[in-house]
Amino acid sequence: REEYEKADAEFQLIEALVSARARANLSQAEVARRVGTTQSAIARLEGGGVSPSIATLRRYAAATGAKLEINLVQGQ
């Protein structure tokens, strides 16, 4: 169950990243340019291939016109 919840949280993050980019009508290359990285790095981020830092998530959010919010919720 713990592994499932971890995977679900990672999937939700990936979905949020891709949705923010789509709402901003940006390509991965455009987001990469705004973040100051490469398109392949953005592809890895959106593919779940890396564990991003909060600073990276903030830059991604800013690049897409979004705002980063991090919430802790009580576990069950």
Coordinates of C-alpha atoms in Angstrom, one line a residue:
R1 CA 0.0 0.0 0.0
E2 CA 2.8 2.4 0.9
E3 CA 4.5 1.8 -2.5
Y4 CA 1.2 2.4 -4.3
E5 CA 0.7 5.7 -2.5
K6 CA 4.2 6.8 -3.3
A7 CA 3.7 5.9 -7.0
D8 CA 0.3 7.7 -7.0
A9 CA 1.9 10.9 -5.6
E10 CA 4.6 10.8 -8.2
F11 CA 2.0 10.3 -11.0
Q12 CA 0.0 13.2 -9.7
L13 CA 3.1 15.4 -9.8
I14 CA 3.9 14.4 -13.4
E15 CA 0.3 15.0 -14.4
A16 CA 0.4 18.5 -12.8
L17 CA 3.6 19.3 -14.6
V18 CA 2.4 18.3 -18.0
S19 CA -1.0 20.0 -17.4
A20 CA 0.7 23.3 -16.5
R21 CA 2.8 23.1 -19.6
A22 CA -0.3 22.4 -21.8
R23 CA -2.3 25.2 -20.2
A24 CA 0.6 27.6 -21.0
N25 CA 0.7 26.2 -24.5
L26 CA 4.4 25.6 -24.3
S27 CA 6.6 22.8 -25.8
Q28 CA 9.2 21.0 -23.6
A29 CA 11.9 23.0 -25.5
E30 CA 10.2 26.3 -24.6
V31 CA 9.9 25.3 -20.9
A32 CA 13.5 24.2 -20.9
R33 CA 14.7 27.5 -22.3
R34 CA 12.7 29.4 -19.6
V35 CA 14.0 27.1 -16.9
G36 CA 17.5 27.3 -18.1
T37 CA 18.0 23.6 -18.9
T38 CA 17.6 21.2 -21.9
Q39 CA 14.5 19.7 -23.5
S40 CA 15.8 16.3 -22.5
A41 CA 15.9 17.3 -18.9
I42 CA 12.3 18.5 -19.1
A43 CA 11.4 15.2 -20.7
R44 CA 13.0 13.2 -17.9
L45 CA 11.2 15.4 -15.3
E46 CA 7.9 14.9 -17.0
G47 CA 8.5 11.2 -17.5
G48 CA 9.3 10.6 -13.8
G49 CA 12.9 9.8 -14.5
V50 CA 14.2 12.1 -11.8
S51 CA 13.4 13.3 -8.3
P52 CA 13.2 17.1 -8.8
S53 CA 14.3 19.6 -6.1
I54 CA 11.9 22.2 -4.8
A55 CA 13.9 24.8 -6.6
T56 CA 13.5 23.0 -9.9
L57 CA 9.8 22.7 -9.4
R58 CA 9.6 26.4 -8.6
R59 CA 11.4 27.3 -11.8
Y60 CA 9.2 24.9 -13.8
A61 CA 6.1 26.5 -12.3
A62 CA 7.3 30.0 -13.0
A63 CA 8.1 29.0 -16.6
T64 CA 4.6 27.8 -17.1
G65 CA 2.9 30.7 -15.3
A66 CA 1.9 28.4 -12.4
K67 CA 2.5 28.6 -8.7
L68 CA 4.1 25.8 -6.7
E69 CA 2.2 24.6 -3.6
I70 CA 3.3 21.8 -1.4
N71 CA 0.9 20.3 1.1
L72 CA 1.3 17.7 3.8
V73 CA -1.8 15.7 4.7
Q74 CA -2.4 13.4 7.5
G75 CA -1.8 9.8 6.5
Q76 CA -4.3 7.1 7.2

